[in-house]
Every structure is written in C-alpha cells, then in structure tokens.
XYZ file of C-alpha atoms in Angstrom:
692
model
C -32.218 0.190 1.197
C -29.759 -1.678 3.449
C -28.766 -0.214 6.803
C -25.353 1.466 6.977
C -22.529 -0.865 7.971
C -20.638 -0.217 11.217
C -16.932 -0.458 10.503
C -13.787 0.056 12.580
C -10.511 0.279 10.656
C -7.033 0.152 12.171
C -3.561 0.069 10.673
C -0.081 -0.722 11.931
C 1.250 1.454 14.730
C 4.380 3.367 13.658
C 7.196 3.088 16.200
C 7.761 6.391 17.983
C 11.519 6.706 17.561
C 11.809 8.305 14.126
C 10.121 10.206 11.323
C 7.531 8.804 8.937
C 8.843 7.857 5.497
C 7.282 6.851 2.184
C 7.333 3.169 3.149
C 5.032 3.967 6.059
C 2.803 6.142 3.934
C 1.751 3.429 1.503
C -0.150 1.713 4.300
C -1.840 4.816 5.658
C -2.722 6.200 2.225
C -4.350 2.972 1.048
C -6.227 2.638 4.336
C -7.389 6.253 4.183
C -8.659 5.775 0.602
C -10.660 2.737 1.669
C -12.098 4.507 4.724
C -13.075 7.578 2.705
C -14.757 5.285 0.192
C -16.736 3.538 2.952
C -17.902 6.879 4.312
C -18.872 7.943 0.787
C -21.119 4.862 0.677
C -22.956 6.115 3.747
C -21.372 3.635 6.154
C -20.532 4.425 9.780
C -16.787 4.019 9.530
C -14.070 4.930 12.049
C -10.314 4.934 11.439
C -7.975 4.979 14.458
C -4.257 4.621 14.966
C -1.589 5.388 17.560
C 2.128 5.690 18.127
C 3.793 2.516 19.356
C 5.548 4.297 22.178
C 7.107 1.629 24.420
C 10.366 -0.280 24.425
C 14.101 -0.223 25.079
C 15.030 1.676 21.856
C 12.827 4.608 22.867
C 14.214 4.605 26.400
C 17.822 4.635 25.164
C 17.253 7.230 22.435
C 15.638 9.559 24.962
C 18.666 9.111 27.250
C 20.980 10.041 24.366
C 18.960 13.209 23.774
C 18.958 14.068 27.463
C 15.155 14.085 27.706
C 12.541 11.824 29.237
C 10.913 9.105 27.108
C 7.584 10.859 27.668
C 8.941 14.104 26.195
C 10.438 12.296 23.202
C 7.188 10.427 22.519
C 5.219 13.683 22.748
C 7.534 15.412 20.248
C 7.290 12.525 17.784
C 3.523 12.530 18.157
C 3.260 16.185 17.142
C 5.450 15.570 14.086
C 3.360 12.529 13.104
C 0.037 14.303 13.433
C 1.273 17.142 11.212
C 2.680 14.771 8.555
C -0.500 12.688 8.438
C -2.702 15.763 8.161
C -0.608 17.182 5.332
C -1.004 13.918 3.396
C -4.781 14.208 3.958
C -4.836 11.028 6.052
C -7.889 11.487 8.230
C -8.085 9.578 11.518
C -11.012 9.741 13.886
C -8.376 9.454 16.575
C -4.584 9.283 16.735
C -3.401 8.199 20.163
C -0.400 6.585 21.900
C 0.286 3.219 23.533
C 1.663 5.210 26.473
C -1.813 6.120 27.680
C -4.186 5.367 30.531
C -6.507 3.467 28.188
C -3.638 1.245 27.058
C -2.537 0.568 30.642
C -6.084 -0.397 31.665
C -6.797 -2.596 28.646
C -3.391 -4.333 28.867
C -4.084 -5.213 32.500
C -7.653 -6.313 31.800
C -6.696 -8.598 28.916
C -3.690 -10.016 30.751
C -5.789 -10.812 33.823
C -8.447 -12.528 31.700
C -5.785 -14.611 29.934
C -4.035 -15.427 33.214
C -7.268 -16.428 34.935
C -8.130 -18.703 31.996
C -4.748 -20.474 32.218
C -3.211 -19.004 29.042
C -0.165 -17.399 30.737
C 2.920 -19.511 31.496
C 6.017 -18.517 33.488
C 9.526 -19.933 33.187
C 13.140 -18.915 33.549
C 15.178 -18.112 30.410
C 18.843 -17.223 29.844
C 19.598 -13.885 28.200
C 22.628 -11.735 27.462
C 23.092 -9.107 30.177
C 25.148 -5.893 30.062
C 27.072 -5.830 33.380
C 27.985 -2.146 33.018
C 24.470 -0.863 32.228
C 22.860 -3.509 34.457
C 20.234 -4.433 31.891
C 19.217 -7.320 29.650
C 19.991 -6.715 25.997
C 17.437 -7.025 23.192
C 18.722 -8.973 20.179
C 19.467 -5.853 18.137
C 21.547 -4.362 20.938
C 24.203 -7.045 20.624
C 26.796 -7.338 17.849
C 29.473 -9.910 17.194
C 30.840 -12.495 14.795
C 28.377 -14.654 12.865
C 28.518 -18.250 14.169
C 27.853 -19.600 10.657
C 30.135 -17.671 8.271
C 32.479 -15.834 10.649
C 31.599 -12.311 9.426
C 32.343 -9.668 12.040
C 30.101 -6.879 13.317
C 26.810 -8.682 12.725
C 23.472 -8.235 14.486
C 22.520 -10.284 17.487
C 19.821 -12.259 15.656
C 20.886 -12.426 11.994
C 23.822 -12.042 9.617
C 23.664 -9.476 6.840
C 26.338 -11.305 4.845
C 25.168 -14.934 4.785
C 21.536 -14.457 5.885
C 21.776 -16.882 8.793
C 19.489 -16.466 11.797
C 20.545 -17.487 15.271
C 20.122 -16.811 18.975
C 22.190 -13.948 20.451
C 23.780 -16.434 22.844
C 25.325 -18.245 19.840
C 27.068 -15.066 18.618
C 30.893 -15.188 18.780
C 32.720 -12.381 20.624
C 29.480 -10.564 21.522
C 29.545 -6.899 22.517
C 26.867 -4.634 23.961
C 25.889 -1.883 21.523
C 25.041 0.320 24.496
C 28.283 0.155 26.495
C 30.729 -1.931 24.463
C 31.003 -4.359 27.366
C 31.100 -8.104 26.887
C 27.654 -9.368 27.923
C 27.178 -12.303 30.262
C 24.434 -14.917 30.432
C 21.907 -14.335 33.167
C 18.652 -16.077 34.057
C 15.347 -14.260 34.427
C 11.706 -15.308 34.815
C 9.605 -14.427 31.763
C 5.893 -14.515 31.032
C 4.541 -16.317 27.970
C 1.231 -16.401 26.136
C 0.340 -20.061 25.517
C -0.325 -19.829 21.782
C -0.311 -23.634 21.121
C -3.588 -23.968 23.058
C -5.307 -22.022 20.256
C -4.037 -24.111 17.352
C -7.429 -25.625 16.322
C -9.147 -22.213 16.418
C -6.353 -20.544 14.475
C -6.328 -23.201 11.748
C -10.046 -22.671 11.220
C -9.825 -18.883 11.396
C -6.949 -18.634 8.905
C -9.024 -20.348 6.231
C -12.276 -18.570 7.036
C -11.646 -15.771 4.526
C -10.266 -13.434 7.186
C -6.741 -13.608 5.737
C -5.645 -13.367 2.096
C -5.324 -16.900 0.714
C -1.625 -16.648 -0.119
C -0.847 -15.461 3.401
C -3.021 -18.149 5.017
C -1.129 -20.791 3.038
C 2.194 -19.280 4.115
C 1.141 -19.300 7.772
C 0.548 -23.035 7.589
C 4.332 -23.376 7.915
C 4.038 -22.207 11.508
C 1.780 -25.130 12.337
C 4.126 -27.587 10.630
C 6.966 -26.361 12.812
C 4.724 -26.359 15.879
C 3.375 -23.208 17.503
C 5.500 -21.820 20.319
C 4.602 -19.926 23.462
C 5.044 -16.188 22.870
C 7.196 -14.105 25.224
C 5.178 -11.072 26.369
C 7.553 -9.731 29.016
C 10.724 -7.711 29.445
C 12.814 -6.919 32.488
C 13.464 -3.535 34.049
C 14.773 -1.057 33.015
C 12.114 -0.740 30.333
C 9.859 2.078 29.147
C 6.318 0.768 29.308
C 3.707 -0.640 31.683
C 4.359 -3.191 34.415
C 2.581 -6.528 34.315
C -0.014 -6.705 37.131
C 1.420 -8.212 40.351
C 4.850 -8.627 38.754
C 7.221 -5.854 39.909
C 10.086 -5.216 37.486
C 8.355 -7.134 34.670
C 6.978 -5.111 31.772
C 4.599 -5.838 28.916
C 6.570 -6.373 25.750
C 5.320 -4.781 22.529
C 3.516 -8.009 21.623
C 0.870 -7.249 24.165
C 0.662 -3.488 24.497
C 0.925 -2.570 20.778
C -2.095 -4.530 19.482
C -4.078 -3.210 22.382
C -3.017 0.228 21.171
C -5.691 -0.011 18.451
C -8.316 -0.743 21.070
C -7.011 1.967 23.370
C -7.117 4.587 20.635
C -10.720 3.652 19.876
C -11.587 3.653 23.595
C -10.138 7.145 23.918
C -12.255 8.220 20.941
C -15.433 6.657 22.354
C -14.950 8.287 25.779
C -14.771 11.798 24.383
C -17.785 13.871 25.276
C -18.724 14.705 21.684
C -19.076 11.072 20.538
C -21.864 8.589 21.111
C -19.943 5.555 19.859
C -20.161 2.388 21.961
C -16.802 0.678 22.511
C -18.325 -2.664 23.475
C -20.438 -2.775 20.303
C -17.232 -3.047 18.294
C -15.110 -5.216 20.617
C -17.363 -7.555 22.613
C -17.395 -11.242 21.781
C -19.981 -11.970 19.097
C -20.036 -8.365 17.834
C -21.742 -7.979 14.449
C -19.810 -4.830 13.576
C -16.893 -5.072 11.138
C -13.242 -4.792 12.170
C -10.455 -4.488 9.579
C -6.734 -4.222 10.063
C -4.116 -3.151 7.474
C -0.571 -4.365 8.086
C 2.735 -4.982 6.316
C 3.522 -8.548 5.275
C 6.625 -8.590 7.472
C 4.583 -8.556 10.701
C 1.429 -10.285 9.484
C 2.408 -13.419 11.398
C 1.895 -11.778 14.715
C -1.320 -10.033 13.724
C -2.889 -13.177 12.306
C -1.774 -15.671 14.971
C -1.043 -14.009 18.292
C -3.604 -11.229 18.076
C -6.712 -13.320 17.226
C -5.699 -15.943 19.797
C -5.204 -13.295 22.477
C -8.603 -11.773 21.699
C -10.257 -15.194 21.720
C -8.700 -16.049 25.079
C -9.815 -12.737 26.587
C -13.429 -13.246 25.369
C -13.232 -10.419 22.823
C -14.069 -10.429 19.094
C -11.564 -11.251 16.340
C -10.919 -9.094 13.265
C -13.221 -9.496 10.274
C -10.164 -9.289 8.015
C -6.453 -8.649 8.283
C -5.203 -7.133 5.011
C -1.496 -7.591 4.339
C 0.439 -5.472 1.867
C 3.946 -5.501 0.423
C 6.919 -3.171 0.710
C 7.798 0.071 -1.054
C 10.939 0.355 -3.143
C 12.185 3.527 -4.823
C 13.507 3.212 -8.381
C 13.590 -0.558 -7.930
C 15.858 -0.401 -4.877
C 15.341 -0.740 -1.168
C 15.169 2.684 0.377
C 18.707 3.987 0.780
C 19.925 7.094 2.574
C 23.033 7.416 0.403
C 21.049 7.262 -2.843
C 18.493 9.738 -1.600
C 15.732 7.177 -1.881
C 15.095 6.956 1.868
C 12.541 9.715 1.632
C 10.919 11.103 4.740
C 7.316 12.242 4.603
C 8.323 15.801 5.404
C 11.063 15.875 2.749
C 8.492 14.845 0.157
C 6.028 17.481 1.380
C 8.687 20.181 1.165
C 8.871 19.638 -2.594
C 5.767 17.938 -3.979
C 1.975 17.872 -3.770
C 0.855 15.040 -1.437
C -1.926 14.082 -3.841
C 0.626 13.124 -6.479
C 1.706 10.315 -4.167
C -1.841 9.378 -3.165
C -2.760 8.987 -6.825
C 0.388 7.099 -7.784
C 0.013 4.616 -4.939
C -3.677 4.142 -5.778
C -2.821 3.493 -9.439
C -0.520 0.632 -8.363
C -2.288 -0.936 -5.378
C -4.364 -4.084 -5.424
C -5.767 -6.559 -2.919
C -2.702 -8.806 -3.127
C 0.527 -8.813 -1.152
C 2.708 -7.346 -3.861
C 5.553 -4.878 -3.430
C 5.166 -1.424 -4.949
C 7.961 0.417 -6.714
C 7.945 4.194 -6.644
C 9.751 4.780 -9.916
C 10.284 8.520 -9.821
C 10.289 9.010 -13.595
C 7.183 6.874 -14.033
C 5.649 8.716 -11.074
C 6.006 12.107 -12.761
C 4.865 10.814 -16.157
C 1.800 9.059 -14.776
C 0.610 11.990 -12.679
C 1.154 14.403 -15.546
C -0.478 12.132 -18.105
C -3.484 11.030 -16.052
C -4.377 13.851 -13.702
C -3.154 16.850 -15.675
C -3.366 15.598 -19.252
C -6.666 13.756 -18.907
C -8.823 14.726 -15.912
C -7.978 18.386 -15.285
C -7.688 18.916 -19.035
C -11.426 18.248 -19.452
C -12.405 21.070 -17.114
C -9.742 23.502 -18.305
C -10.914 23.148 -21.931
C -14.564 23.775 -21.085
C -14.828 26.008 -18.018
C -13.488 29.210 -19.574
C -16.126 29.227 -22.335
C -18.918 28.669 -19.789
C -17.744 31.578 -17.654
C -16.956 34.067 -20.438
C -19.629 33.304 -23.023
C -22.527 31.904 -21.013
C -22.486 33.868 -17.751
C -21.030 30.973 -15.780
C -24.176 28.867 -16.162
C -24.328 25.353 -17.561
C -26.715 24.490 -20.373
C -30.121 22.994 -19.673
C -29.395 20.408 -22.380
C -27.409 17.165 -22.200
C -25.575 16.975 -25.511
C -24.750 13.249 -25.467
C -27.058 11.269 -23.195
C -25.536 7.914 -24.171
C -22.023 9.006 -23.195
C -23.181 10.381 -19.850
C -25.075 7.159 -19.164
C -21.890 5.183 -19.914
C -20.062 7.221 -17.263
C -22.898 6.656 -14.787
C -23.147 2.953 -15.597
C -19.542 2.475 -14.509
C -20.511 3.265 -10.897
C -21.365 -0.283 -9.676
C -18.135 -1.684 -11.072
C -15.986 1.112 -9.604
C -17.740 0.718 -6.235
C -17.021 -3.018 -6.342
C -13.332 -2.434 -7.116
C -12.915 0.115 -4.308
C -14.653 -2.254 -1.889
C -12.280 -5.070 -2.882
C -9.283 -2.693 -2.531
C -8.498 -3.165 -6.227
C -7.554 0.477 -6.507
C -5.337 0.071 -9.582
C -8.179 -1.509 -11.556
C -10.579 1.224 -10.429
C -8.117 3.913 -11.532
C -7.661 2.174 -14.870
C -11.405 2.209 -15.508
C -11.736 5.845 -14.431
C -8.922 6.865 -16.779
C -10.548 4.935 -19.634
C -13.621 7.110 -19.081
C -11.406 10.209 -19.032
C -10.069 9.167 -22.440
C -13.645 8.989 -23.760
C -14.401 12.461 -22.389
C -11.331 13.951 -24.045
C -12.146 12.203 -27.318
C -15.650 13.685 -27.177
C -14.274 17.209 -26.631
C -11.646 16.753 -29.365
C -14.321 15.736 -31.848
C -16.668 18.582 -30.880
C -13.844 21.187 -30.758
C -15.669 23.961 -28.852
C -12.702 26.288 -29.452
C -13.695 26.203 -33.113
C -17.496 26.321 -32.809
C -17.360 29.231 -30.346
C -16.110 31.448 -33.189
C -19.324 30.797 -35.175
C -22.290 32.853 -33.991
C -24.646 30.189 -35.357
C -23.085 27.488 -33.184
C -23.200 29.179 -29.777
C -25.814 26.810 -28.357
C -23.792 23.844 -29.572
C -20.703 25.230 -27.871
C -22.689 25.793 -24.668
C -24.048 22.231 -24.731
C -20.681 20.639 -25.469
C -18.801 22.545 -22.755
C -21.563 21.822 -20.241
C -21.360 18.166 -21.187
C -17.612 18.225 -20.621
C -18.094 19.729 -17.162
C -20.632 17.038 -16.260
C -18.287 14.270 -17.397
C -15.485 15.857 -15.364
C -17.821 15.978 -12.361
C -18.501 12.232 -12.558
C -14.779 11.440 -12.790
C -13.985 13.586 -9.759
C -16.767 11.944 -7.752
C -15.083 8.592 -8.444
C -11.658 10.015 -7.554
C -12.736 11.834 -4.392
C -11.494 9.117 -1.953
C -8.085 9.270 -3.657
C -7.824 13.061 -4.119
C -9.770 14.648 -1.248
C -8.035 18.046 -1.431
C -8.480 18.395 -5.184
C -12.091 17.211 -4.841
C -12.719 20.000 -2.330
C -11.440 22.566 -4.842
C -13.606 21.024 -7.544
C -16.652 21.287 -5.270
C -15.954 24.993 -4.823
C -15.619 25.387 -8.606
C -18.841 23.455 -9.332
C -20.924 24.820 -6.455
C -21.795 21.214 -5.768
C -20.954 18.352 -3.436
C -19.289 15.395 -5.110
C -20.725 12.042 -4.118
C -21.480 8.644 -5.595
C -25.194 9.395 -5.260
C -25.005 12.703 -7.143
C -23.482 11.019 -10.196
C -26.910 9.922 -11.404
C -28.237 13.502 -11.578
C -26.303 15.805 -13.927
C -25.948 19.546 -13.407
C -28.234 21.498 -15.763
C -28.907 25.221 -15.795
C -26.469 25.344 -12.898
C -24.095 28.178 -12.007
C -20.398 27.418 -11.642
C -17.530 29.550 -10.377
C -14.405 30.719 -12.147
C -12.075 27.860 -12.895
C -8.736 27.927 -11.119
C -5.813 25.648 -11.816
C -6.478 22.489 -9.824
C -3.073 20.856 -10.000
C 0.350 21.749 -11.352
C 2.472 19.375 -13.418
C 5.115 17.333 -11.644
C 8.432 18.961 -12.478
C 11.412 16.594 -12.537
C 13.709 19.264 -11.136
C 11.575 19.259 -7.967
C 11.729 15.467 -7.829
C 15.499 15.589 -8.223
C 15.764 18.251 -5.511
C 13.739 16.031 -3.178
C 16.128 13.157 -3.851
C 19.116 15.406 -3.270
C 17.708 16.678 0.018
C 17.086 13.081 1.106
C 20.720 12.082 0.777
C 22.844 11.676 3.834
C 26.301 12.081 2.410
C 27.959 11.226 5.701
C 26.782 7.673 5.358
C 29.365 5.837 3.293
C 28.113 2.891 1.323
C 29.949 0.404 -0.803
C 29.039 0.439 -4.481
C 27.004 -2.505 -5.590
C 29.062 -5.210 -7.275
C 27.419 -6.153 -10.518
C 27.976 -9.513 -12.180
C 29.549 -9.451 -15.648
C 26.949 -9.657 -18.385
C 26.835 -12.805 -20.444
C 28.282 -12.411 -23.898
C 25.657 -12.253 -26.589
C 25.713 -15.326 -28.770
C 25.850 -14.535 -32.496
C 25.629 -18.154 -33.661
C 24.470 -17.307 -37.187
C 27.595 -15.288 -37.945
C 30.207 -17.768 -36.731
C 31.562 -21.057 -38.034
C 30.931 -22.812 -34.767
C 28.348 -25.556 -34.460
C 25.008 -24.362 -33.084
C 24.999 -24.459 -29.313
C 22.349 -26.148 -27.213
C 19.910 -23.689 -25.576
C 21.421 -24.073 -22.110
C 24.940 -23.744 -23.479
C 24.063 -20.602 -25.407
C 22.078 -19.106 -22.571
C 22.902 -20.689 -19.190
C 20.280 -20.900 -16.462
C 20.166 -17.722 -14.408
C 21.035 -17.483 -10.741
C 18.633 -19.107 -8.312
C 15.825 -16.988 -6.926
C 13.526 -17.444 -3.955
C 9.986 -18.696 -4.491
C 8.688 -15.346 -3.237
C 10.617 -13.606 -6.042
C 8.902 -15.774 -8.650
C 5.507 -15.223 -7.019
C 5.813 -11.507 -7.809
C 5.417 -12.260 -11.541
C 1.722 -12.402 -12.462
C 1.277 -14.394 -15.691
C -2.186 -14.751 -17.216
C -3.853 -16.480 -20.135
C -4.735 -13.873 -22.786
C -6.749 -13.999 -26.003
C -5.339 -12.064 -28.951
C -8.214 -9.810 -30.014
C -6.247 -7.978 -32.693
C -2.701 -7.824 -34.044
C -1.322 -5.329 -36.531
C 1.877 -3.937 -37.989
C 3.283 -0.794 -36.419
C 4.123 1.838 -38.988
C 7.754 2.870 -38.686
C 8.744 -0.074 -36.473
C 10.893 -2.845 -37.954
C 10.310 -5.479 -35.280
C 7.087 -4.564 -33.474
C 3.547 -5.848 -33.696
C 0.744 -4.070 -31.826
C -1.648 -6.334 -29.902
C -4.989 -5.863 -28.177
C -5.375 -8.647 -25.643
C -8.342 -9.859 -23.600
C -7.025 -10.935 -20.186
C -10.378 -11.902 -18.732
C -12.714 -8.911 -18.866
C -9.930 -6.376 -19.213
C -8.178 -5.287 -22.421
C -4.440 -4.571 -22.606
C -2.354 -3.023 -25.359
C 1.058 -4.612 -25.800
C 3.857 -4.075 -28.310
C 5.968 -7.152 -28.981
C 9.075 -7.597 -31.134
C 7.942 -10.745 -32.929
C 7.225 -9.287 -36.365
C 9.909 -11.404 -38.047
C 8.372 -14.621 -36.757
C 4.654 -14.067 -37.275
C 2.146 -12.463 -39.616
C -0.341 -10.565 -37.445
C -3.404 -12.092 -39.103
C -2.205 -15.584 -38.117
C -2.283 -14.668 -34.432
C -5.798 -13.223 -34.048
C -7.993 -15.469 -31.901
C -5.113 -17.454 -30.406
C -4.525 -17.861 -26.693
C -1.116 -16.984 -25.268
C 0.607 -16.159 -21.970
C 1.222 -12.580 -20.820
C 3.029 -10.997 -17.856
C 0.302 -8.590 -16.698
C 1.898 -6.880 -13.681
C 4.924 -5.570 -15.561
C 5.124 -1.808 -15.191
C 3.697 -0.173 -18.373
C 6.367 1.215 -20.716
C 5.875 4.414 -22.672
C 7.087 3.731 -26.213
C 7.295 5.943 -29.273
C 4.214 4.234 -30.673
C 2.137 4.176 -27.480
C 1.914 2.542 -24.050
C 2.842 -1.147 -23.732
C 0.972 -2.694 -20.800
C 2.680 -6.026 -20.249
C 4.775 -8.662 -22.041
C 3.835 -11.530 -24.347
C 5.954 -14.568 -23.536
C 7.823 -16.309 -26.324
C 10.625 -18.867 -26.545
C 13.672 -18.816 -28.782
C 16.800 -16.760 -29.515
C 14.976 -14.078 -31.522
C 14.293 -12.956 -35.081
C 12.464 -15.643 -37.040
C 13.288 -18.173 -34.337
C 10.559 -17.201 -31.863
C 7.547 -19.166 -30.712
C 4.801 -17.597 -28.596
C 3.477 -19.731 -25.761
C 0.100 -21.311 -26.553
C -1.879 -23.045 -23.766
C -3.927 -26.181 -24.348
C -7.632 -26.067 -25.108
C -9.666 -25.376 -21.982
C -7.573 -22.504 -20.711
C -9.547 -19.264 -20.406
C -8.477 -15.584 -20.588
C -7.649 -14.281 -17.127
C -6.518 -17.629 -15.670
C -3.300 -17.317 -13.701
C -0.271 -19.322 -14.828
C 1.566 -20.809 -11.864
C-alpha cells in the first residue's frame, strides 16, 4: 500500500468588494469536489483560500460607505464564509490578504528578490487626479477612445471597438472619482524583473504543470518579449508598504499570490494543527501543490508567480489548472436579464447540491466555458438525481422497513450486477483524479440506469403481494439498496450533504473502500426524502429576484436571418453553394476551439418509429458510446452506415427529444433531404481522435 500523498490546494482569491456569484462558484465547487475526492482516497489534503482585500477600489468603496476599509473587508469576509459554508465548500482555512502573515511573507519574498537583483526601479508617467491628490488606476479614468472616437470608454479598453490602449492615450480623460481632468505626473515604481526567468519559464510551461492548450497560448508572451512587472502603487492605497519605501505599496500582483501562502501559514500556526509550513513551500519540497484559476488570469499565475517563487528560493506549483467562464442561458451574466445571480440569491430559492451536481456533470479537465442553462439544469437534476439515483432507494426502502423489520437480506440476489458496480471503481477514481467530472458522472448514471432496469424487471411491488415470493422481494429490495449505496459512495464528493443523509439512513459510512463489501443482514433506518425536484417556478423566482430593473440596457440588435433557399421549387438556375448559403461572419480562433469534433464509428443505425426524417445512431467515440438522432433518413439507409467512420460534435449540449436523448451531432454536407453526405475520414483515423 502506497503512503498517503501530501497535497495543498489553493484557488483564486475573490476580491473583497462585492458578493460571490455563480461565476465564482464554479471554481470553488470544482476545487472542493476534487479535494473531497483526495481525502476520500486517504490522502493528506488541505484546501485554503482568502479574500483579496487590498487595493484602490476597496479603499474608495469604503469611503463611499463611510466606514474604514478594515470594517468593509471584515463584513465581506463574514458574508463569504457563510455563502461558502452553505454551498458545502469546505476550506481548512479561509483568511485575508490583510493579515499579519501576508505582511510578513510579502516583506520576506520582496527582500529575497531584491537581494538577488530581481527588483528594478524606474520613473513612470501616470494620470493623476489633482483634486483627490492621487494616481488613478486604469479603470478609474474614462474618456473618448483614441481609435474609434466612442465617448465614455474605460481607461484601458474600448467596449465598442475592442481596442486596448494606455490611459495616457485617452482623449478628453476624466477622473471617475472626482470628475476632474487628470494630469500626467511622474512617480518611481518598483518592478519584478520577469525577463530574467525566461529560460526557466519556457521549460516549466512545457513540463506538464500547465494544460497543453494554455502552455501553447502562453508562448505568445515570449514571442512579444517578457516585460518587467509593476508590483507597486503610490499612496493613498489600502495595503502594505514595501520595505524601506515610504508611500510605496505592494500592488495586488505581489500580495495576492502570497495570500495563498499566508492563509496556509495561518492554518499551520494554529495550536490544534501539526502541519509543517516549510514542508509544503520550501525549495525542493516533495509535497504536491495545485492551484485552480480562471483562464482570464492564468497568465499571471503561470508566469509571474512561478518566477517569483523561483527567485525567492521557494517551490513552484505542481500544476496550475485553468478553467473557463460561466454563462447563464448562453449569455454573459446580466443584471437586467436576471442572470447575474448572486450566491445568496440562489441559496434563497434552490438546494446548493443541485448546482454542485450540474457543474460536476459539465466539468472536464479542459479550459472550456460552462453554460448554466436553467431549463437543462432543472431537467438534468430531476432526471438524474431524482429520477435515477434517489428513485432506487425510494422504491426499495419502504418494503425493507415495513415487511422485513428494517433489516437487509443476508443474500445477494445478483452477484454479477453488484460486481459490475464495484468494478467501475478504478475507472471512476481515475476520472475524478484527472478532474474529468462529467465523464465520471456519465459512468455513474449509466450504472444507475442498470440498477433501475434491474428493479423494473424484478418488480418488488408485484412480488410483495405474493406470500410465496417474500424472500425474493427481500433479496431484490436489499440488492437495490446495495446498488444505491455504491452509487452514493461514488457521488459523495459531489453531494456531501445528501451523502450525510444517506449515511444516516443506511447506518453506514460511505467510502470508496466500503464499496467492495456489501451490506448483508444489516439494519437500516426509515427512509426520508433525500432531495426534492427542481421546480421551475422557483428557478423563475430566483431569476426575477436577480434582476436589477434600475439598470437600463439596450436590447440586443439581431442580424436579419438569411432567406431560406427553395431552389427546387423555383425556375431559377441552381445557385453555387456559397451563393445559396454565404459564409458566416468571422469568428475568433478561440470560438472555434470550443467545438470538440471527434472521429466516431457507427456501431448501429436504425429507423425511428414515428419520425419522418430521423435515424437513431449508437456511436463509438473512443471507449465511450453516444446516442445521436440525425435527420438524414432521406439520404441513407441505416444498414449502409453501420461500421463506417464519421465526424461528430461531442461537446454539444444533449437535447431531449420525443424519441430520447441526442448526445451530439453527426456532421454532414449539403442542402438537406436526399442531398446530404456524411463526413467520412480516410483510413487510419481512429474513434476518439480529435478533428482540428
């Protein structure tokens, strides 16, 4: 047996000037699931976080509220701790960057970097508010875009044309704080000399510590040439002064990453812990360090942070895991649409484990965005958790309690089926370890389908009425409970609160180890409803409560739809493909990268009774089977397609159709009807290969 791993997990620090929202929660939920899984494997795993509590925005917001920054940070902290706890996100320690530990570590690391020659000083010109007597951060200046001439644009970028620029290039600039016209003023700033670490960073980026697609993206920074990184701000500023530099403060780039270390240091120094800080942070440490972060700030955490740690003779992260953004109903979160949903607003209406499960069912190890489609959300939770998992227990538990004195049978009715559930453990463990939560959930739900099929076929509600079949009923219901127990052991990292209720019901502790030993001749408690269905009226009420009607927004301008070409019913000459269907508007490469196309082998194809255009396919996409309905019946006989390779979009959100669930899209070319041709790759392509 291998020794338990020693793991420290951190995730992005939320800025302490506002409430948590669902975009934040995706990161903390996925991190919490992974940490709970590691602990379930017997590993020594610690999860720490903190509020990012420094900066000009916090200072100014506190002034507006008539309170001190310290008081505002403390109030936000209490709100955060409550929200996290109610979403069952379990930190070993939740701290603040405005702490003694952060002050000490910031100074220590800065001094080490300075002594080693990695800190540079030079004068820069910045916009200065003469009325407030302070330098203005980029976002505290507005003006006219120097590129397109649009008024009332941010100091660093234009919302209309997308241009980025320096605040000093802005036309007719105004201070957001006072309305005054800012002036240029020189000030000495402190810089971390990032270019000195270029060889180390190039090696580290391709060491497996960063997802491949992100490492490739970061190469652009080297092509442009690494720049020294400004780590300082001028007074007035809420934060910690740089050692021996009065009036100069650490910018977030230094004190926020150290916030992870400071939170862990605070945890280690508590009297009831025996955890050694240096064992996790000293240079050459053999412990594991993982960091979860959004793709928008991955650059800093995979360039500046490792270089800073290297320069200060500390260890670098084992891995930095980037993730995408959250949209709601396919749109960026919007206050006017009610899709900017605060954590607390969600909690006021819905069970937090709905969201934990839905995120888990969508998350993978890639850097893909996640859409919280509220209708799909309710359907998936109801179908999977209520209709499949809870349904197993609810159909069996009552008979055990009423007819068999609450005690499970000493017999295992279907050993082969139980062994199939148990045999899934290594694969599910592997998927959780790799953060392929969606695949793990898919495999767990496939097992749930088998359990429900078993119960349907055995029909204990029928056999219980026959006095001669009482033992059979007892065995079948006990089997159902054991299958349910295995499923809940797999789901425990995702649904910790429900798992706790299940443990009380079963008189048993759910664990990956206990899966191998079924419950026989074992007493269970009365079954209580474990989870209620998601009601759409509650979802709609949450959306309504999220709206801020005072915020006026312009309606989106939609482009006119292209007229449908009915070439076979007109006297016109057939049009060329591009003439009939012009090329769509340009997209960014990142937009295309979101589409995951794979080689698939057609395992089976059949007509769909009652459907004029559809064929039903079972497709092998490389060790995983997908069911897809495709409207190509007019062009192909199903028997002609079996065994062929084709191309499938595999990350398309599953669609619930009248005939079943369609889990992707088969790609075909042509205008439709008989004029369709599925895409067929050349010999040598294998199921599961990505099409790029």
